[in-house]
CSV table of C-alpha atoms in Angstrom, one decimal:
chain,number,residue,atom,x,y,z
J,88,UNK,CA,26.4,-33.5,36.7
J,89,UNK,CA,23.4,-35.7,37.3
J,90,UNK,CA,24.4,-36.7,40.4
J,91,UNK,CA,24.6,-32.7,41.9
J,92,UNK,CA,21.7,-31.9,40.2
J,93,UNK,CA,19.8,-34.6,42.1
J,94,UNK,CA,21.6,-33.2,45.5
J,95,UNK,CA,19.5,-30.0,44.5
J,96,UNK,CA,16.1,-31.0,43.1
J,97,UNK,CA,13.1,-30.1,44.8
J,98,UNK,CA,10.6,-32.3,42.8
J,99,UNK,CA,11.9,-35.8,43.7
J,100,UNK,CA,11.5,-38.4,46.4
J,101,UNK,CA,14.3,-39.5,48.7
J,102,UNK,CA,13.9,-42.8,50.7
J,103,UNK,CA,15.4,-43.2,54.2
J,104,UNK,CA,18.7,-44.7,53.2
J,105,UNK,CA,19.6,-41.4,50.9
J,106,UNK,CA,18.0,-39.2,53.6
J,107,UNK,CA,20.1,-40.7,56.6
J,108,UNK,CA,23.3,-40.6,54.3
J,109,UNK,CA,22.5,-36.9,53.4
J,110,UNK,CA,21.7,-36.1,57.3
J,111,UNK,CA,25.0,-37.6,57.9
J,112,UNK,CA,27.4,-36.3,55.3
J,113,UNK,CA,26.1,-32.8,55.8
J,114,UNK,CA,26.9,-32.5,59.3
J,115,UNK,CA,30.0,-34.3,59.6
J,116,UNK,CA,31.1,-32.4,56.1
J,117,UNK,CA,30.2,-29.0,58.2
J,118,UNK,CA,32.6,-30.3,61.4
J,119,UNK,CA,35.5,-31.3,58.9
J,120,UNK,CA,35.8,-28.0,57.3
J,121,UNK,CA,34.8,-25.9,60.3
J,122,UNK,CA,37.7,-27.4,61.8
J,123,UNK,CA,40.1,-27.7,58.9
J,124,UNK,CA,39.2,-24.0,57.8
J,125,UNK,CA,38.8,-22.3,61.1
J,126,UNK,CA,40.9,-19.2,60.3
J,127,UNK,CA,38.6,-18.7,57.5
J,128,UNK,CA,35.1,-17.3,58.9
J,129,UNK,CA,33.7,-16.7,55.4
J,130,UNK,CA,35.2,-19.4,53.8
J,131,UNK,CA,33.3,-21.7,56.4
J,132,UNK,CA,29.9,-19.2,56.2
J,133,UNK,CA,29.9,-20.4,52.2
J,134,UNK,CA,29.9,-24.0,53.1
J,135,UNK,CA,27.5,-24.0,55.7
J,136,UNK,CA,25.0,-22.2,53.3
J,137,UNK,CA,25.5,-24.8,50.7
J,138,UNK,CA,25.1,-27.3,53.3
J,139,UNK,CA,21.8,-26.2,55.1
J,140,UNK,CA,21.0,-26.1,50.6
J,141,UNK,CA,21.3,-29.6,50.5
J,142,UNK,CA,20.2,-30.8,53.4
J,143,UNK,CA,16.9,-28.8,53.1
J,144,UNK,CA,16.5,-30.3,49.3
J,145,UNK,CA,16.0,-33.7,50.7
J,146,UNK,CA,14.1,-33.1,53.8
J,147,UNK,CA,11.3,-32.0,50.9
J,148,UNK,CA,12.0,-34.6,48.9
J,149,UNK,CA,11.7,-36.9,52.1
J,150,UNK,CA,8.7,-35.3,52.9
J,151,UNK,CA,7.2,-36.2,49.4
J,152,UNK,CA,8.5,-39.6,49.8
J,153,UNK,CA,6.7,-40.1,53.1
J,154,UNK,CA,3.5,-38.0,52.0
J,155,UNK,CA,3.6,-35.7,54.6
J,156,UNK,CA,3.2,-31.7,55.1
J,157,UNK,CA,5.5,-29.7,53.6
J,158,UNK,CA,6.2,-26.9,56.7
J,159,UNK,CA,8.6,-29.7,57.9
J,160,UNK,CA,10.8,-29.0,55.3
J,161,UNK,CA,13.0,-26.4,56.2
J,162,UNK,CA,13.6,-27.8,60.1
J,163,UNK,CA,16.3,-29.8,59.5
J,164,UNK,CA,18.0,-27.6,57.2
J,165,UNK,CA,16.9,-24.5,59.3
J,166,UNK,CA,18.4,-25.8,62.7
J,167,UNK,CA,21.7,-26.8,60.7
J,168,UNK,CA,22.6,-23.4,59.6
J,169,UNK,CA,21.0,-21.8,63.1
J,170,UNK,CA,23.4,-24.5,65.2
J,171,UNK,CA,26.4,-24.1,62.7
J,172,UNK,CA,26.6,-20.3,63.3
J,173,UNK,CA,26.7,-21.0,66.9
J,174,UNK,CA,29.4,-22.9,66.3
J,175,UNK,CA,31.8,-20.3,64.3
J,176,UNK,CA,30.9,-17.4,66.7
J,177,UNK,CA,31.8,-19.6,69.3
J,178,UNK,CA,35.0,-20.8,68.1
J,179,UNK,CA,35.1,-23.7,70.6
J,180,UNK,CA,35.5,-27.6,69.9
J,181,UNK,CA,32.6,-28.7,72.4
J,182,UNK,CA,30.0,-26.5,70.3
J,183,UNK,CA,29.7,-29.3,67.7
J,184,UNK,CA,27.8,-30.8,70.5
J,185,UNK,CA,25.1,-28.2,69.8
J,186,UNK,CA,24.7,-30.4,65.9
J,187,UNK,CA,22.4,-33.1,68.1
J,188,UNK,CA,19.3,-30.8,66.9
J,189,UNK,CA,19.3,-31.1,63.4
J,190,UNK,CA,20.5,-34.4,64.1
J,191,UNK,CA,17.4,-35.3,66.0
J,192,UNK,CA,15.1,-33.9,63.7
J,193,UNK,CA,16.4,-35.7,61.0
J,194,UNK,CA,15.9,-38.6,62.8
J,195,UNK,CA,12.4,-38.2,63.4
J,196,UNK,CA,11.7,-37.8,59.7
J,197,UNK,CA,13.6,-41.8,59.1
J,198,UNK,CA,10.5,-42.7,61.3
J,199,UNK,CA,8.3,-42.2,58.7
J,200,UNK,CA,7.9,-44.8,56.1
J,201,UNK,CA,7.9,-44.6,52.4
J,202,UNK,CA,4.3,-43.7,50.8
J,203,UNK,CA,5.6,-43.7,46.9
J,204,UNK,CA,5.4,-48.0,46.5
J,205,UNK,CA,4.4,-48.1,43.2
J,206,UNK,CA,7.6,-46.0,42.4
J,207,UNK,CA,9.8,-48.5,44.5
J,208,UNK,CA,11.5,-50.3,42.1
J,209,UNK,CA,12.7,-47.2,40.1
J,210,UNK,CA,14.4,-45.5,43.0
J,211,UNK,CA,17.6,-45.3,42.1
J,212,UNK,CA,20.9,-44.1,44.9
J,213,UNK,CA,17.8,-43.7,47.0
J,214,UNK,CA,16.1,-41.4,44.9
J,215,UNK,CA,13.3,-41.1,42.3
J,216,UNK,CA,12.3,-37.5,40.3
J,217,UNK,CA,12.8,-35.8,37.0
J,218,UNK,CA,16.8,-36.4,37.3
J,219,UNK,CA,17.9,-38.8,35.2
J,220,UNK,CA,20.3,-41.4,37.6
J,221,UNK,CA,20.0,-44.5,34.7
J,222,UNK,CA,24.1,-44.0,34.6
J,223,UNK,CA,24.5,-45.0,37.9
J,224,UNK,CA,22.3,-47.9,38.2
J,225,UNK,CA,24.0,-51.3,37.7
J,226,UNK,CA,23.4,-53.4,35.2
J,227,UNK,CA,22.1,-57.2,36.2
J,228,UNK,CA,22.7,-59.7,33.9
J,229,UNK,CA,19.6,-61.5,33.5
J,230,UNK,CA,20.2,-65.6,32.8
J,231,UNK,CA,17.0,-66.7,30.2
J,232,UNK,CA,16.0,-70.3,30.4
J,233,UNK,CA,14.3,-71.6,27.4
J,234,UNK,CA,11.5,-73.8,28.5
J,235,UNK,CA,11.4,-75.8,25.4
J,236,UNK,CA,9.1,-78.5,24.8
J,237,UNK,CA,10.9,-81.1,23.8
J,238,UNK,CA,8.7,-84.0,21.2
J,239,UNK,CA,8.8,-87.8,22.5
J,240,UNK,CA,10.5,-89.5,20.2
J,241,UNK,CA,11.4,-93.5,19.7
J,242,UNK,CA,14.7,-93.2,21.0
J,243,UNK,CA,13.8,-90.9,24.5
J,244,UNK,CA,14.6,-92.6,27.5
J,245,UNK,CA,13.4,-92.1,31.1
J,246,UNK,CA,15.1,-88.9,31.8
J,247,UNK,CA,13.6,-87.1,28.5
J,248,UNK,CA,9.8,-88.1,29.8
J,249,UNK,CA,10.4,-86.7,33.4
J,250,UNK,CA,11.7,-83.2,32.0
J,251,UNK,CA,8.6,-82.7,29.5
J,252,UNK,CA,6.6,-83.1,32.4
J,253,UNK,CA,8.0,-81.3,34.7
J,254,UNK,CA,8.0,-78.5,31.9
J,255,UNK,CA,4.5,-79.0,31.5
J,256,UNK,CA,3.5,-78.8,35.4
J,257,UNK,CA,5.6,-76.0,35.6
J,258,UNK,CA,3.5,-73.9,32.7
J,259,UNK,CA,0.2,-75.4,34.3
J,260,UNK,CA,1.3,-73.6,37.6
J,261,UNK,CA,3.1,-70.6,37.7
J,262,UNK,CA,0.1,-67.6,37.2
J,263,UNK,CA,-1.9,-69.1,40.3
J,264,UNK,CA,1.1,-69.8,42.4
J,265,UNK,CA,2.7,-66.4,41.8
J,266,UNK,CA,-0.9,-64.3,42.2
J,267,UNK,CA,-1.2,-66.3,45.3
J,268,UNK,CA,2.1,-64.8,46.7
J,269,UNK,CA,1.5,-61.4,45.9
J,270,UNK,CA,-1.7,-61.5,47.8
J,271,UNK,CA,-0.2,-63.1,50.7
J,272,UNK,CA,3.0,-60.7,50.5
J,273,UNK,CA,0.8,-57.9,50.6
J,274,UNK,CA,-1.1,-59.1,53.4
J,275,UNK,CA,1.8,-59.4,55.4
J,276,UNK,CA,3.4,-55.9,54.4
J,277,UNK,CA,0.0,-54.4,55.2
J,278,UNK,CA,-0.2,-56.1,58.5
J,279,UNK,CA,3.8,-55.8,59.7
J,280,UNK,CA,4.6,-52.5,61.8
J,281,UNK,CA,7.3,-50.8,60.6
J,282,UNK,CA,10.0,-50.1,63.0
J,283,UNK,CA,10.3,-46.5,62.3
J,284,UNK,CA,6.4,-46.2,63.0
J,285,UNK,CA,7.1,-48.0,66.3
J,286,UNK,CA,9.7,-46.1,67.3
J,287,UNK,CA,8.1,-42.4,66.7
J,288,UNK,CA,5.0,-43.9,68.3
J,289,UNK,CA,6.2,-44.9,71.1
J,290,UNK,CA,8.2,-41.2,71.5
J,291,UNK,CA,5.3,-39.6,70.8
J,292,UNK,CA,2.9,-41.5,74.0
J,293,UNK,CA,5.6,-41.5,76.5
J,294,UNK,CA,5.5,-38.3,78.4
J,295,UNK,CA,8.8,-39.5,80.1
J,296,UNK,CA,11.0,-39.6,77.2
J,297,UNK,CA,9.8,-36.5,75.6
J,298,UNK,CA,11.0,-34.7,78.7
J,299,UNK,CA,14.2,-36.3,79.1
J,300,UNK,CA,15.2,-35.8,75.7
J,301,UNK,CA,14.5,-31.9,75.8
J,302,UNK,CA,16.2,-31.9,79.2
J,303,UNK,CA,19.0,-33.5,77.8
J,304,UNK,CA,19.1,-31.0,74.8
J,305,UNK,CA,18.7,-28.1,77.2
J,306,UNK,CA,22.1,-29.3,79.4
J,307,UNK,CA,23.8,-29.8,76.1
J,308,UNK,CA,23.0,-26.1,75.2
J,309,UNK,CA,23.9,-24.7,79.1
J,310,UNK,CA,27.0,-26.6,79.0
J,311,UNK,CA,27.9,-25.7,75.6
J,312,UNK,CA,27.5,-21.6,76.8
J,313,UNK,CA,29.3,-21.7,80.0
J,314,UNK,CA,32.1,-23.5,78.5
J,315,UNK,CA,32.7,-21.2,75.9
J,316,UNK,CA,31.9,-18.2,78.8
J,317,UNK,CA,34.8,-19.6,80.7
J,318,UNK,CA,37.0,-20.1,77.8
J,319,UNK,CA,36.4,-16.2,77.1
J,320,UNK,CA,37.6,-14.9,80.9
J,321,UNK,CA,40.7,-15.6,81.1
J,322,UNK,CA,41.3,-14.9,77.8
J,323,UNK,CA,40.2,-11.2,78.4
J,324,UNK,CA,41.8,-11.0,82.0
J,325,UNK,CA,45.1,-12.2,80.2
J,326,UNK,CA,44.8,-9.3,77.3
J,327,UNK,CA,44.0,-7.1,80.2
J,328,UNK,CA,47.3,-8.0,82.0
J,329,UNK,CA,49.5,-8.0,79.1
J,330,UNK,CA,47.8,-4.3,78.0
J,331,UNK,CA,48.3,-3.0,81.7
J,332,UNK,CA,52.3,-4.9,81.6
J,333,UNK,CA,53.0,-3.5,78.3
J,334,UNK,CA,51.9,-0.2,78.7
J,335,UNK,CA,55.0,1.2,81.4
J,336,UNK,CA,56.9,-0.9,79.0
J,337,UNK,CA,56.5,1.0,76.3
J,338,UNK,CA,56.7,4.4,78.2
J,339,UNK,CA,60.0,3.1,79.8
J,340,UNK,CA,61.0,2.5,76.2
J,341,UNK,CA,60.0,6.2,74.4
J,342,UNK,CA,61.8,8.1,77.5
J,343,UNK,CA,64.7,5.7,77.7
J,344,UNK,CA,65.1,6.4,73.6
J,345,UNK,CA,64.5,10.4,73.7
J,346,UNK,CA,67.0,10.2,76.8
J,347,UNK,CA,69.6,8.7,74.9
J,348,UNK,CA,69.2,10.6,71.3
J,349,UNK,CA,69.2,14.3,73.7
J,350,UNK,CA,72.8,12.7,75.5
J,351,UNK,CA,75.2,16.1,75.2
J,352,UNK,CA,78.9,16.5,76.7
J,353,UNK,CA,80.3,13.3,76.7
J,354,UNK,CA,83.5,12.9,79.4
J,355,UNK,CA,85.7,10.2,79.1
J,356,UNK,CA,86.6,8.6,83.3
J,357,UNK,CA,90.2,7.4,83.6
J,358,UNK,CA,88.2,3.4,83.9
J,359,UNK,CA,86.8,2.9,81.0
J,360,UNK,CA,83.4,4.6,81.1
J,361,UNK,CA,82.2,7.6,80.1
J,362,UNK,CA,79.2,10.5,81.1
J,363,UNK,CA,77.1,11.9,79.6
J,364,UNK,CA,74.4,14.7,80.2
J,365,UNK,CA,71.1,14.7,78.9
J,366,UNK,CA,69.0,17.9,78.1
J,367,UNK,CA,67.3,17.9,81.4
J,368,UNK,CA,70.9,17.9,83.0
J,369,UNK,CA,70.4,14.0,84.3
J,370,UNK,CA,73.7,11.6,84.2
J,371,UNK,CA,74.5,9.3,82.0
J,372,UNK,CA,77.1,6.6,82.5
J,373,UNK,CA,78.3,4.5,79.3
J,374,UNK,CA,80.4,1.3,79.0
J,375,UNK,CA,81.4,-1.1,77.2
J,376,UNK,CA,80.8,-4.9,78.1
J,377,UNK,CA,79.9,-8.4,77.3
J,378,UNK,CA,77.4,-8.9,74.2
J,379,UNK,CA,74.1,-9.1,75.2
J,380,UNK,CA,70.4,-8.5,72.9
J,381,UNK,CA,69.8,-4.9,71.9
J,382,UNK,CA,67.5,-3.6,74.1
J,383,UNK,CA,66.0,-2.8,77.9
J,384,UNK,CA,67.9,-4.0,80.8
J,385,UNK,CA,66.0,-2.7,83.8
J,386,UNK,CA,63.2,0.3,84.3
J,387,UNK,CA,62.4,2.0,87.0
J,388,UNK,CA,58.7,2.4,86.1
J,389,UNK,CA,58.1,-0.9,85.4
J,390,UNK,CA,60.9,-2.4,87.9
J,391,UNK,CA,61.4,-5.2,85.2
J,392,UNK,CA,64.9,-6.5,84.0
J,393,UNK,CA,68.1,-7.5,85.8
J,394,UNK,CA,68.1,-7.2,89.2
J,395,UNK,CA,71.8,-5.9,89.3
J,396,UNK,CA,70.9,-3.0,87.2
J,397,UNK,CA,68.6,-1.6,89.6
J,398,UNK,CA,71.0,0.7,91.5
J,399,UNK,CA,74.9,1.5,91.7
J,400,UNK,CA,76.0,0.9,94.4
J,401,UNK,CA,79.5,2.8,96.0
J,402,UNK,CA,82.1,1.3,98.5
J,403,UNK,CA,80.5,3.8,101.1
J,404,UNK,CA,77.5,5.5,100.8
J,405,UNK,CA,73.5,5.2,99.8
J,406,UNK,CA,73.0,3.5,96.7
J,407,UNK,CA,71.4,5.3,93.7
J,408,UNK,CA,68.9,3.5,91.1
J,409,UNK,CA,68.8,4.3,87.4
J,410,UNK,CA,65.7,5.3,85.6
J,411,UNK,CA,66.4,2.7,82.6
J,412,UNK,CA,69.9,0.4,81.5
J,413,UNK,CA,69.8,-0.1,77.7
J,414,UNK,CA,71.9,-2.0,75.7
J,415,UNK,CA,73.1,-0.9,72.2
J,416,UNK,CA,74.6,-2.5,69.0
J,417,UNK,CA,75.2,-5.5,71.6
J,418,UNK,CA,77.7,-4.1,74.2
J,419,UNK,CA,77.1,-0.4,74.6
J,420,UNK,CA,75.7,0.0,77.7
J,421,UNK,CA,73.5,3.2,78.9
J,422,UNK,CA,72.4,3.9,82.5
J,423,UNK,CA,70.6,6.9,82.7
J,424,UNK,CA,69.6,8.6,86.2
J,425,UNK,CA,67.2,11.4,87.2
J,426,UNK,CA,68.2,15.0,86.8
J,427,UNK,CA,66.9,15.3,90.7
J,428,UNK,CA,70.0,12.5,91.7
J,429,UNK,CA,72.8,14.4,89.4
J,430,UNK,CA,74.2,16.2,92.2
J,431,UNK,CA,74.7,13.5,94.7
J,432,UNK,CA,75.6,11.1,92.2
J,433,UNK,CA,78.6,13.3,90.5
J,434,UNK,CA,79.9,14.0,94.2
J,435,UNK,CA,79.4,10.5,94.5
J,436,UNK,CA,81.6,9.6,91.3
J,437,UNK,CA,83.9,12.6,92.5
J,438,UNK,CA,85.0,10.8,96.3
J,439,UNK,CA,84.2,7.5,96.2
J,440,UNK,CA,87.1,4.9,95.5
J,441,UNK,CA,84.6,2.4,93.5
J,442,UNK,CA,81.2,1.3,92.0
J,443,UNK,CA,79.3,-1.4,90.5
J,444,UNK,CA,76.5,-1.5,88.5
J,445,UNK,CA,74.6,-4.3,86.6
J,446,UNK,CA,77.6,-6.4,87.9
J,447,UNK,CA,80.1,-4.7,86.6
J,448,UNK,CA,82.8,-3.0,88.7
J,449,UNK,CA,84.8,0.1,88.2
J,450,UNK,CA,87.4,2.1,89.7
J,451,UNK,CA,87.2,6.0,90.7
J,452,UNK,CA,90.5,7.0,90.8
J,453,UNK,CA,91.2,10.1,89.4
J,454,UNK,CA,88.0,11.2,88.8
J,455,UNK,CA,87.5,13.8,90.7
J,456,UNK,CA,90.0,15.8,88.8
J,457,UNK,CA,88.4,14.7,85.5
J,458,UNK,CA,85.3,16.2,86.6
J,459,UNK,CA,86.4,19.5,88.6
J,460,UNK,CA,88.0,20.9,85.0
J,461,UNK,CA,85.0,20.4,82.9
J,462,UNK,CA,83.0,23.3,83.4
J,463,UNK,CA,79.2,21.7,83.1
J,464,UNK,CA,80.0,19.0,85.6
J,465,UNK,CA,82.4,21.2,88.0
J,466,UNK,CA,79.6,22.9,89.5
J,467,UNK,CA,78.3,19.7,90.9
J,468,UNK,CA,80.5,19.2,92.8
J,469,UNK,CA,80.6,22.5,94.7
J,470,UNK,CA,76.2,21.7,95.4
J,471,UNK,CA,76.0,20.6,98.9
J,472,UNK,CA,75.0,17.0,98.8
């Protein structure tokens, strides 16, 4: 396509209109996708190149428009991709902001005027070079008037005299009339500033200015860092927290799990609940209840969970805490307790009257006959306490 092939051409001139629309399109086109892609960090890569491409194309061809040396060209293009890599590593809205430098510079080249006049009628879109553009140029209809002499003859009346001379003053006229405008236009054209010229030259001898504007850049770039800096700490203090949180989590999980597949001797208590040893000889008491999520009810080690799981408690006596409550297939509950707290808690089981435990209650009738036949709890009861 003509038109892409122009985008890219090296050999062409661009006037300020084109430029200014290129300077434009490029950076804002580099924001939209930036932000519409921003999961994509290569995707986004890709499209900056081929913008700093394109952008860099017509700075030259600006440059050739405006006669002027050609180690300018790759500024504006070059600040682009330096600014637009800031901005993906950065990942942060208010690096855009850091896009005012290859802003600027392309401002400073719009200053300069175009050289290539003799050219000026063929630009077409804003640019002139080896592309052929004719396509898009628009067609003018151009309305001829035939300046015909028209004869006297016996029959012309007033109105027919006054248009052969007009006619004839107008053919007298028009080459010294017309030379004497050019000459006068290009008088004025060669003694009108351009505003672009004023502009850049009034920069350029105001000390002032110049240092504003790079203090102003300089802020931009600060603020633009410790934002992002700030962003990035509690980011990391939070991952920090949630490692450190999760960690006795997951512990809490693997021992509650090997606890629980190593549970050995199940006894059924005259109340509805059953115990359980585990290979280390610790308790386990089971139960059946409302349905709740699969999953942790309360650990010790991380002393997270319902509060009501955290020890059961007798009618008389201290109050023991569990090492983890889990909750299976939705209503199979599992408190599991140290092997250090077996004897006191099956002597506790044996002569108390009651217990709760994660608000549950249960009765201990009987239960000390329950437990004095079975051989593997029996001789808890006989440890003194």
């Amino acid at each position: 396509m003509p038109f892409l092939q122009a985008a890219f051409c090296l050999k062409g001139f661009d006037d300020r209109n084109r430029f200014f629309a290129t300077s434009i399109l490029t950076i804002l086109g580099f924001i939209f996708c930036s932000a519409i892609l921003s999961n994509y960090l290569a995707v986004n890569f890709i499209m900056l190149l081929i913008l700093t491409a394109v952008l860099s194309c017509s700075a030259k061809r600006r440059l050739h428009d405006a006669k002027l040396n050609k180690n300018w060209q790759l500024v504006p293009g070059g600040l682009l991709l330096l600014t637009g890599i800031l901005s993906l590593l950065l990942e942060n809205s208010g690096s855009y902001y850091l896009l005012i430098l290859p802003l600027l510079s392309a401002a400073l080249l719009l200053t300069y005027p175009s050289k290539n006049t003799k050219e000026k009628n063929n630009y077409i879109l804003g640019y002139y070079g080896p592309v052929d553009l004719s396509s898009y140029k628009q067609k003018t209809v151009v309305m001829k008037t035939h300046n015909q002499r028209i004869e006297p003859t016996l029959a012309a009346d007033g109105a027919s005299e006054q248009l052969y001379a007009y006619n004839t003053t107008a053919e007298q006229s028009i080459t010294p009339n017309d030379t004497f405008n050019d000459e006068i236009d290009r008088e004025v054209d060669g003694k009108q500033a351009d505003i672009g010229e004023l502009i850049r030259l009034k920069f350029l001898g105001n000390r002032k200015i110049q240092l504003g504007l790079i203090a102003s850049v300089a802020l931009i770039f600060i603020g633009v860092l410790v934002n992002s800096a700030i962003n990035a700490i509690p980011t990391e203090q939070n991952n920090t927290n949630n490692t450190e949180l999760s960690e006795p989590q997951v512990v809490s999980n693997n021992v509650s799990v090997t606890i629980l597949a190593n549970k050995n001797h199940l006894l059924a208590m005259p109340d509805n609940f059953n115990l359980y040893l585990s290979e280390y000889q610790g308790v386990i008491i089971h139960w059946q209840a409302d349905q709740v999520a699969n999953g942790e009810l309360w650990s010790q080690l991380s002393t997270n969970g319902d509060k009501s799981c955290q020890s059961i408690k007798f009618n008389k006596g201290s109050s023991i805490r569990p090492l983890t409550v889990l909750v299976e297939n939705g209503s199979e509950y599992f408190a599991s307790f140290s092997p250090l707290d077996s004897g006191e808690l099956i002597q506790a089981l044996a002569f108390r009257g009651k217990f709760s435990l994660c608000g549950y209650s249960f009765s201990l009738k009987g239960s000390q006959a329950v437990l004095g036949k079975h051989n593997l709890y029996a001789p808890f009861l006989e440890q003194d306490a």
